[in-house]
Amino acid sequence: MTAQLLLAFVLFAFATAGTPGPNNMMLLASGANFGFRRTVLHILGISAGLGVMVMAMGLGLGGVFRAWPALHEVLKWVGGAYMLWLAWKIATAKGVADKGASSRPMTFLQAAAFQWVNPKAWAMALTAATTYTPEGSTIGVFFVAGTFMLVGAPCSAAWAGFGQGMRRFLDRPPVLRAFNLTMAALLVVSLYPLVVETRPTEASKSGASKEAPRLLADLPSTPRWSSHG
């Protein structure tokens, strides 16, 4: 990978991992409700889950979805239903002081598994694997996946830290209730691209250019998915 292409990929990873989206809305809510320390496993799970997805796509899983696009459709709607359930859980969170078993942050495995039903994560992973990975290079796949994880983890931590910083303003139940309802609503709104966005498989069929200038020019279109991390 050339230095120019690497820069383009780092910008892509930062734009997709750092902007508002399902992952980041949930991290913000988790940081506010449970604190940064209790959200660390959630952060690491997101990073690991995305890294594994990029590797899977780069090593051949993307071809499976191109061959059977119905699988992508099924996964898309299952993921949407799961995200609605998560929005309901956020909206009904009992409060910052609630430490009971019925209200706890995502575990590492739960956060990693969530990436497989997160529409934005699929788009991010498929784009990273098909556009930035040298064709036929296994080492390149692992390099891109590792870089994605290194760039994404600090972005996720920043969202959780921002939520942690808001805790002192959310110590009143009505305020926290309004915050959680807002986070739940934003998570639901993030499903909009699920309905209108072109399938990632269609984008990959058109043949992604590996030239850095083209990729840098394409970055402004990223927020269509990024407006929902």
PDB file of C-alpha atoms in Angstrom:
ATOM      1  CA  MET A   1       0.000   0.000   0.000  1.00  0.00           C
ATOM      2  CA  THR A   2       1.412   3.371  -1.024  1.00  0.00           C
ATOM      3  CA  ALA A   3       1.649   6.253   1.436  1.00  0.00           C
ATOM      4  CA  GLN A   4      -1.054   8.120  -0.494  1.00  0.00           C
ATOM      5  CA  LEU A   5      -3.448   5.175  -0.395  1.00  0.00           C
ATOM      6  CA  LEU A   6      -2.698   4.626   3.301  1.00  0.00           C
ATOM      7  CA  LEU A   7      -3.553   8.263   4.016  1.00  0.00           C
ATOM      8  CA  ALA A   8      -6.808   7.885   2.090  1.00  0.00           C
ATOM      9  CA  PHE A   9      -7.682   4.771   4.089  1.00  0.00           C
ATOM     10  CA  VAL A  10      -6.865   6.378   7.451  1.00  0.00           C
ATOM     11  CA  LEU A  11      -9.120   9.312   6.533  1.00  0.00           C
ATOM     12  CA  PHE A  12     -11.871   6.887   5.530  1.00  0.00           C
ATOM     13  CA  ALA A  13     -11.509   4.915   8.768  1.00  0.00           C
ATOM     14  CA  PHE A  14     -11.556   8.094  10.862  1.00  0.00           C
ATOM     15  CA  ALA A  15     -14.584   9.487   9.022  1.00  0.00           C
ATOM     16  CA  THR A  16     -16.611   6.299   9.373  1.00  0.00           C
ATOM     17  CA  ALA A  17     -15.543   5.339  12.910  1.00  0.00           C
ATOM     18  CA  GLY A  18     -15.571   8.813  14.414  1.00  0.00           C
ATOM     19  CA  THR A  19     -18.854  10.261  13.179  1.00  0.00           C
ATOM     20  CA  PRO A  20     -22.282   9.620  14.740  1.00  0.00           C
ATOM     21  CA  GLY A  21     -23.757   6.191  14.122  1.00  0.00           C
ATOM     22  CA  PRO A  22     -25.267   3.187  15.919  1.00  0.00           C
ATOM     23  CA  ASN A  23     -22.026   2.259  17.692  1.00  0.00           C
ATOM     24  CA  ASN A  24     -21.224   5.794  18.772  1.00  0.00           C
ATOM     25  CA  MET A  25     -24.756   6.618  19.907  1.00  0.00           C
ATOM     26  CA  MET A  26     -24.669   3.491  22.078  1.00  0.00           C
ATOM     27  CA  LEU A  27     -21.206   4.367  23.427  1.00  0.00           C
ATOM     28  CA  LEU A  28     -22.362   7.874  24.291  1.00  0.00           C
ATOM     29  CA  ALA A  29     -25.371   6.459  26.133  1.00  0.00           C
ATOM     30  CA  SER A  30     -23.248   3.806  27.849  1.00  0.00           C
ATOM     31  CA  GLY A  31     -20.662   6.337  29.000  1.00  0.00           C
ATOM     32  CA  ALA A  32     -23.415   8.544  30.411  1.00  0.00           C
ATOM     33  CA  ASN A  33     -25.294   5.723  32.148  1.00  0.00           C
ATOM     34  CA  PHE A  34     -22.448   3.471  33.295  1.00  0.00           C
ATOM     35  CA  GLY A  35     -19.255   5.523  33.106  1.00  0.00           C
ATOM     36  CA  PHE A  36     -16.145   5.125  30.943  1.00  0.00           C
ATOM     37  CA  ARG A  37     -14.556   2.283  32.915  1.00  0.00           C
ATOM     38  CA  ARG A  38     -17.596   0.035  32.620  1.00  0.00           C
ATOM     39  CA  THR A  39     -17.780   0.841  28.887  1.00  0.00           C
ATOM     40  CA  VAL A  40     -14.207  -0.223  28.056  1.00  0.00           C
ATOM     41  CA  LEU A  41     -15.194  -3.768  27.068  1.00  0.00           C
ATOM     42  CA  HIS A  42     -17.873  -2.313  24.811  1.00  0.00           C
ATOM     43  CA  ILE A  43     -15.204  -0.167  23.113  1.00  0.00           C
ATOM     44  CA  LEU A  44     -12.824  -3.108  22.658  1.00  0.00           C
ATOM     45  CA  GLY A  45     -15.626  -5.323  21.377  1.00  0.00           C
ATOM     46  CA  ILE A  46     -16.506  -2.825  18.649  1.00  0.00           C
ATOM     47  CA  SER A  47     -12.877  -2.570  17.572  1.00  0.00           C
ATOM     48  CA  ALA A  48     -12.371  -6.339  17.507  1.00  0.00           C
ATOM     49  CA  GLY A  49     -15.688  -6.996  15.783  1.00  0.00           C
ATOM     50  CA  LEU A  50     -14.955  -4.534  12.981  1.00  0.00           C
ATOM     51  CA  GLY A  51     -11.446  -5.903  12.546  1.00  0.00           C
ATOM     52  CA  VAL A  52     -12.730  -9.458  12.197  1.00  0.00           C
ATOM     53  CA  MET A  53     -15.375  -8.296   9.709  1.00  0.00           C
ATOM     54  CA  VAL A  54     -12.771  -6.608   7.522  1.00  0.00           C
ATOM     55  CA  MET A  55     -10.645  -9.761   7.588  1.00  0.00           C
ATOM     56  CA  ALA A  56     -13.638 -11.946   6.762  1.00  0.00           C
ATOM     57  CA  MET A  57     -14.629  -9.722   3.839  1.00  0.00           C
ATOM     58  CA  GLY A  58     -11.090  -9.533   2.536  1.00  0.00           C
ATOM     59  CA  LEU A  59     -10.614 -13.292   2.766  1.00  0.00           C
ATOM     60  CA  GLY A  60     -13.726 -14.145   0.776  1.00  0.00           C
ATOM     61  CA  LEU A  61     -16.937 -13.534   2.704  1.00  0.00           C
ATOM     62  CA  GLY A  62     -17.739 -10.551   0.507  1.00  0.00           C
ATOM     63  CA  GLY A  63     -17.910 -12.914  -2.466  1.00  0.00           C
ATOM     64  CA  VAL A  64     -20.523 -15.001  -0.689  1.00  0.00           C
ATOM     65  CA  PHE A  65     -22.810 -11.986  -0.345  1.00  0.00           C
ATOM     66  CA  ARG A  66     -22.255 -11.043  -3.980  1.00  0.00           C
ATOM     67  CA  ALA A  67     -23.216 -14.543  -5.033  1.00  0.00           C
ATOM     68  CA  TRP A  68     -26.300 -14.668  -2.770  1.00  0.00           C
ATOM     69  CA  PRO A  69     -27.539 -11.102  -2.272  1.00  0.00           C
ATOM     70  CA  ALA A  70     -30.632 -12.419  -0.461  1.00  0.00           C
ATOM     71  CA  LEU A  71     -28.364 -13.190   2.498  1.00  0.00           C
ATOM     72  CA  HIS A  72     -27.515  -9.529   2.766  1.00  0.00           C
ATOM     73  CA  GLU A  73     -31.205  -8.598   2.685  1.00  0.00           C
ATOM     74  CA  VAL A  74     -32.020 -11.033   5.497  1.00  0.00           C
ATOM     75  CA  LEU A  75     -29.123  -9.822   7.620  1.00  0.00           C
ATOM     76  CA  LYS A  76     -30.059  -6.206   6.957  1.00  0.00           C
ATOM     77  CA  TRP A  77     -33.586  -6.555   8.312  1.00  0.00           C
ATOM     78  CA  VAL A  78     -32.573  -8.772  11.221  1.00  0.00           C
ATOM     79  CA  GLY A  79     -30.022  -6.127  12.131  1.00  0.00           C
ATOM     80  CA  GLY A  80     -32.635  -3.402  11.875  1.00  0.00           C
ATOM     81  CA  ALA A  81     -34.973  -5.266  14.215  1.00  0.00           C
ATOM     82  CA  TYR A  82     -32.162  -5.796  16.719  1.00  0.00           C
ATOM     83  CA  MET A  83     -31.256  -2.116  16.631  1.00  0.00           C
ATOM     84  CA  LEU A  84     -34.874  -1.200  17.371  1.00  0.00           C
ATOM     85  CA  TRP A  85     -34.718  -3.485  20.407  1.00  0.00           C
ATOM     86  CA  LEU A  86     -31.503  -1.801  21.547  1.00  0.00           C
ATOM     87  CA  ALA A  87     -33.145   1.602  21.118  1.00  0.00           C
ATOM     88  CA  TRP A  88     -35.974   0.438  23.376  1.00  0.00           C
ATOM     89  CA  LYS A  89     -33.452  -0.751  25.986  1.00  0.00           C
ATOM     90  CA  ILE A  90     -31.733   2.642  25.963  1.00  0.00           C
ATOM     91  CA  ALA A  91     -35.033   4.502  26.176  1.00  0.00           C
ATOM     92  CA  THR A  92     -36.117   2.460  29.200  1.00  0.00           C
ATOM     93  CA  ALA A  93     -32.797   2.581  31.084  1.00  0.00           C
ATOM     94  CA  LYS A  94     -33.550   3.262  34.749  1.00  0.00           C
ATOM     95  CA  GLY A  95     -30.765   5.714  35.488  1.00  0.00           C
ATOM     96  CA  VAL A  96     -27.121   6.423  36.191  1.00  0.00           C
ATOM     97  CA  ALA A  97     -27.237   4.816  39.630  1.00  0.00           C
ATOM     98  CA  ASP A  98     -28.800   1.616  38.367  1.00  0.00           C
ATOM     99  CA  LYS A  99     -26.205  -1.155  38.688  1.00  0.00           C
ATOM    100  CA  GLY A 100     -28.556  -4.118  38.661  1.00  0.00           C
ATOM    101  CA  ALA A 101     -28.286  -7.106  36.389  1.00  0.00           C
ATOM    102  CA  SER A 102     -31.171  -5.835  34.295  1.00  0.00           C
ATOM    103  CA  SER A 103     -29.194  -2.719  33.353  1.00  0.00           C
ATOM    104  CA  ARG A 104     -25.560  -3.158  32.415  1.00  0.00           C
ATOM    105  CA  PRO A 105     -23.249  -2.106  29.586  1.00  0.00           C
ATOM    106  CA  MET A 106     -22.547  -4.331  26.614  1.00  0.00           C
ATOM    107  CA  THR A 107     -19.939  -7.014  27.136  1.00  0.00           C
ATOM    108  CA  PHE A 108     -16.962  -7.506  24.814  1.00  0.00           C
ATOM    109  CA  LEU A 109     -18.641 -10.387  22.974  1.00  0.00           C
ATOM    110  CA  GLN A 110     -21.978  -8.604  22.699  1.00  0.00           C
ATOM    111  CA  ALA A 111     -20.350  -5.516  21.199  1.00  0.00           C
ATOM    112  CA  ALA A 112     -18.287  -7.623  18.765  1.00  0.00           C
ATOM    113  CA  ALA A 113     -21.342  -9.635  17.714  1.00  0.00           C
ATOM    114  CA  PHE A 114     -23.392  -6.464  17.233  1.00  0.00           C
ATOM    115  CA  GLN A 115     -21.143  -5.478  14.314  1.00  0.00           C
ATOM    116  CA  TRP A 116     -22.552  -8.391  12.317  1.00  0.00           C
ATOM    117  CA  VAL A 117     -26.059  -6.947  12.493  1.00  0.00           C
ATOM    118  CA  ASN A 118     -24.974  -3.304  12.177  1.00  0.00           C
ATOM    119  CA  PRO A 119     -25.642  -2.092   8.597  1.00  0.00           C
ATOM    120  CA  LYS A 120     -23.015   0.626   8.834  1.00  0.00           C
ATOM    121  CA  ALA A 121     -20.400  -1.886   9.991  1.00  0.00           C
ATOM    122  CA  TRP A 122     -21.099  -4.054   6.944  1.00  0.00           C
ATOM    123  CA  ALA A 123     -20.671  -1.084   4.614  1.00  0.00           C
ATOM    124  CA  MET A 124     -17.467  -0.023   6.375  1.00  0.00           C
ATOM    125  CA  ALA A 125     -15.959  -3.512   6.320  1.00  0.00           C
ATOM    126  CA  LEU A 126     -16.869  -4.261   2.712  1.00  0.00           C
ATOM    127  CA  THR A 127     -15.570  -0.899   1.486  1.00  0.00           C
ATOM    128  CA  ALA A 128     -12.322  -1.305   3.417  1.00  0.00           C
ATOM    129  CA  ALA A 129     -11.797  -4.840   2.109  1.00  0.00           C
ATOM    130  CA  THR A 130     -12.681  -4.212  -1.542  1.00  0.00           C
ATOM    131  CA  THR A 131     -11.284  -0.720  -2.014  1.00  0.00           C
ATOM    132  CA  TYR A 132      -8.177  -0.465   0.137  1.00  0.00           C
ATOM    133  CA  THR A 133      -6.856  -4.026   0.316  1.00  0.00           C
ATOM    134  CA  PRO A 134      -4.347  -5.054  -2.361  1.00  0.00           C
ATOM    135  CA  GLU A 135      -6.007  -7.741  -4.444  1.00  0.00           C
ATOM    136  CA  GLY A 136      -4.913 -11.242  -3.510  1.00  0.00           C
ATOM    137  CA  SER A 137      -2.822 -10.050  -0.570  1.00  0.00           C
ATOM    138  CA  THR A 138      -3.591 -11.819   2.705  1.00  0.00           C
ATOM    139  CA  ILE A 139      -1.044  -9.674   4.506  1.00  0.00           C
ATOM    140  CA  GLY A 140      -2.761  -6.610   3.076  1.00  0.00           C
ATOM    141  CA  VAL A 141      -6.096  -7.781   4.486  1.00  0.00           C
ATOM    142  CA  PHE A 142      -4.642  -8.121   7.980  1.00  0.00           C
ATOM    143  CA  PHE A 143      -2.862  -4.779   7.665  1.00  0.00           C
ATOM    144  CA  VAL A 144      -6.066  -2.966   6.674  1.00  0.00           C
ATOM    145  CA  ALA A 145      -8.029  -4.705   9.450  1.00  0.00           C
ATOM    146  CA  GLY A 146      -5.387  -3.803  12.033  1.00  0.00           C
ATOM    147  CA  THR A 147      -5.229  -0.193  10.892  1.00  0.00           C
ATOM    148  CA  PHE A 148      -9.021   0.028  11.063  1.00  0.00           C
ATOM    149  CA  MET A 149      -8.927  -1.203  14.651  1.00  0.00           C
ATOM    150  CA  LEU A 150      -6.139   1.217  15.642  1.00  0.00           C
ATOM    151  CA  VAL A 151      -7.977   4.197  14.176  1.00  0.00           C
ATOM    152  CA  GLY A 152     -11.434   3.151  15.359  1.00  0.00           C
ATOM    153  CA  ALA A 153     -10.671   2.379  19.015  1.00  0.00           C
ATOM    154  CA  PRO A 154      -9.671   5.953  19.993  1.00  0.00           C
ATOM    155  CA  CYS A 155     -12.737   7.303  18.181  1.00  0.00           C
ATOM    156  CA  SER A 156     -14.977   4.939  20.151  1.00  0.00           C
ATOM    157  CA  ALA A 157     -13.211   5.847  23.390  1.00  0.00           C
ATOM    158  CA  ALA A 158     -13.806   9.539  22.702  1.00  0.00           C
ATOM    159  CA  TRP A 159     -17.567   8.988  22.406  1.00  0.00           C
ATOM    160  CA  ALA A 160     -17.676   6.987  25.632  1.00  0.00           C
ATOM    161  CA  GLY A 161     -15.549   9.641  27.338  1.00  0.00           C
ATOM    162  CA  PHE A 162     -17.919  12.340  26.172  1.00  0.00           C
ATOM    163  CA  GLY A 163     -20.781  10.381  27.688  1.00  0.00           C
ATOM    164  CA  GLN A 164     -18.812  10.042  30.934  1.00  0.00           C
ATOM    165  CA  GLY A 165     -18.321  13.805  30.984  1.00  0.00           C
ATOM    166  CA  MET A 166     -22.069  14.326  30.731  1.00  0.00           C
ATOM    167  CA  ARG A 167     -22.858  12.256  33.829  1.00  0.00           C
ATOM    168  CA  ARG A 168     -22.756  15.207  36.185  1.00  0.00           C
ATOM    169  CA  PHE A 169     -25.418  16.940  34.110  1.00  0.00           C
ATOM    170  CA  LEU A 170     -27.609  13.839  34.049  1.00  0.00           C
ATOM    171  CA  ASP A 171     -27.926  13.171  37.773  1.00  0.00           C
ATOM    172  CA  ARG A 172     -31.555  14.284  37.750  1.00  0.00           C
ATOM    173  CA  PRO A 173     -33.956  11.546  36.588  1.00  0.00           C
ATOM    174  CA  PRO A 174     -35.964  13.789  34.210  1.00  0.00           C
ATOM    175  CA  VAL A 175     -32.791  14.995  32.491  1.00  0.00           C
ATOM    176  CA  LEU A 176     -31.379  11.487  32.157  1.00  0.00           C
ATOM    177  CA  ARG A 177     -34.722  10.260  30.877  1.00  0.00           C
ATOM    178  CA  ALA A 178     -34.732  12.941  28.176  1.00  0.00           C
ATOM    179  CA  PHE A 179     -31.125  12.094  27.264  1.00  0.00           C
ATOM    180  CA  ASN A 180     -31.836   8.380  26.921  1.00  0.00           C
ATOM    181  CA  LEU A 181     -34.956   9.033  24.849  1.00  0.00           C
ATOM    182  CA  THR A 182     -32.898  11.268  22.566  1.00  0.00           C
ATOM    183  CA  MET A 183     -30.207   8.617  22.162  1.00  0.00           C
ATOM    184  CA  ALA A 184     -32.850   5.992  21.420  1.00  0.00           C
ATOM    185  CA  ALA A 185     -34.452   8.268  18.815  1.00  0.00           C
ATOM    186  CA  LEU A 186     -31.095   8.920  17.138  1.00  0.00           C
ATOM    187  CA  LEU A 187     -30.434   5.182  17.001  1.00  0.00           C
ATOM    188  CA  VAL A 188     -33.788   4.688  15.275  1.00  0.00           C
ATOM    189  CA  VAL A 189     -33.055   7.550  12.866  1.00  0.00           C
ATOM    190  CA  SER A 190     -29.760   5.860  12.006  1.00  0.00           C
ATOM    191  CA  LEU A 191     -31.802   3.080  10.417  1.00  0.00           C
ATOM    192  CA  TYR A 192     -32.830   5.420   7.587  1.00  0.00           C
ATOM    193  CA  PRO A 193     -29.904   4.434   5.316  1.00  0.00           C
ATOM    194  CA  LEU A 194     -30.909   0.800   5.891  1.00  0.00           C
ATOM    195  CA  VAL A 195     -33.963   1.490   3.753  1.00  0.00           C
ATOM    196  CA  VAL A 196     -32.608   3.904   1.135  1.00  0.00           C
ATOM    197  CA  GLU A 197     -28.905   3.105   0.795  1.00  0.00           C
ATOM    198  CA  THR A 198     -27.631   1.118  -2.158  1.00  0.00           C
ATOM    199  CA  ARG A 199     -26.594  -2.385  -1.168  1.00  0.00           C
ATOM    200  CA  PRO A 200     -22.880  -2.683  -0.419  1.00  0.00           C
ATOM    201  CA  THR A 201     -22.775  -5.689  -2.752  1.00  0.00           C
ATOM    202  CA  GLU A 202     -23.955  -3.500  -5.637  1.00  0.00           C
ATOM    203  CA  ALA A 203     -21.254  -0.969  -4.927  1.00  0.00           C
ATOM    204  CA  SER A 204     -18.606  -3.679  -4.965  1.00  0.00           C
ATOM    205  CA  LYS A 205     -19.921  -5.094  -8.268  1.00  0.00           C
ATOM    206  CA  SER A 206     -19.307  -1.771  -9.982  1.00  0.00           C
ATOM    207  CA  GLY A 207     -15.593  -2.165  -9.236  1.00  0.00           C
ATOM    208  CA  ALA A 208     -14.011   0.038  -6.598  1.00  0.00           C
ATOM    209  CA  SER A 209     -11.051   2.085  -7.715  1.00  0.00           C
ATOM    210  CA  LYS A 210      -7.860   1.653  -5.746  1.00  0.00           C
ATOM    211  CA  GLU A 211      -6.414   5.025  -6.753  1.00  0.00           C
ATOM    212  CA  ALA A 212      -5.952   7.361  -3.817  1.00  0.00           C
ATOM    213  CA  PRO A 213      -7.153  10.551  -5.570  1.00  0.00           C
ATOM    214  CA  ARG A 214     -10.495   8.876  -6.417  1.00  0.00           C
ATOM    215  CA  LEU A 215     -10.837   7.566  -2.888  1.00  0.00           C
ATOM    216  CA  LEU A 216     -10.154  10.946  -1.348  1.00  0.00           C
ATOM    217  CA  ALA A 217     -12.765  12.453  -3.639  1.00  0.00           C
ATOM    218  CA  ASP A 218     -15.273   9.863  -2.485  1.00  0.00           C
ATOM    219  CA  LEU A 219     -14.833  10.674   1.198  1.00  0.00           C
ATOM    220  CA  PRO A 220     -17.578  13.343   1.323  1.00  0.00           C
ATOM    221  CA  SER A 221     -20.139  10.666   0.485  1.00  0.00           C
ATOM    222  CA  THR A 222     -19.195   8.720   3.607  1.00  0.00           C
ATOM    223  CA  PRO A 223     -21.557  10.617   5.958  1.00  0.00           C
ATOM    224  CA  ARG A 224     -24.534   8.951   4.261  1.00  0.00           C
ATOM    225  CA  TRP A 225     -23.577   5.964   6.358  1.00  0.00           C
ATOM    226  CA  SER A 226     -21.580   7.890   8.920  1.00  0.00           C
ATOM    227  CA  SER A 227     -24.493  10.045   9.956  1.00  0.00           C
ATOM    228  CA  HIS A 228     -25.735   7.058  11.809  1.00  0.00           C
ATOM    229  CA  GLY A 229     -20.580   4.700  13.747  1.00  0.00           C
TER     230      GLY A 229
END
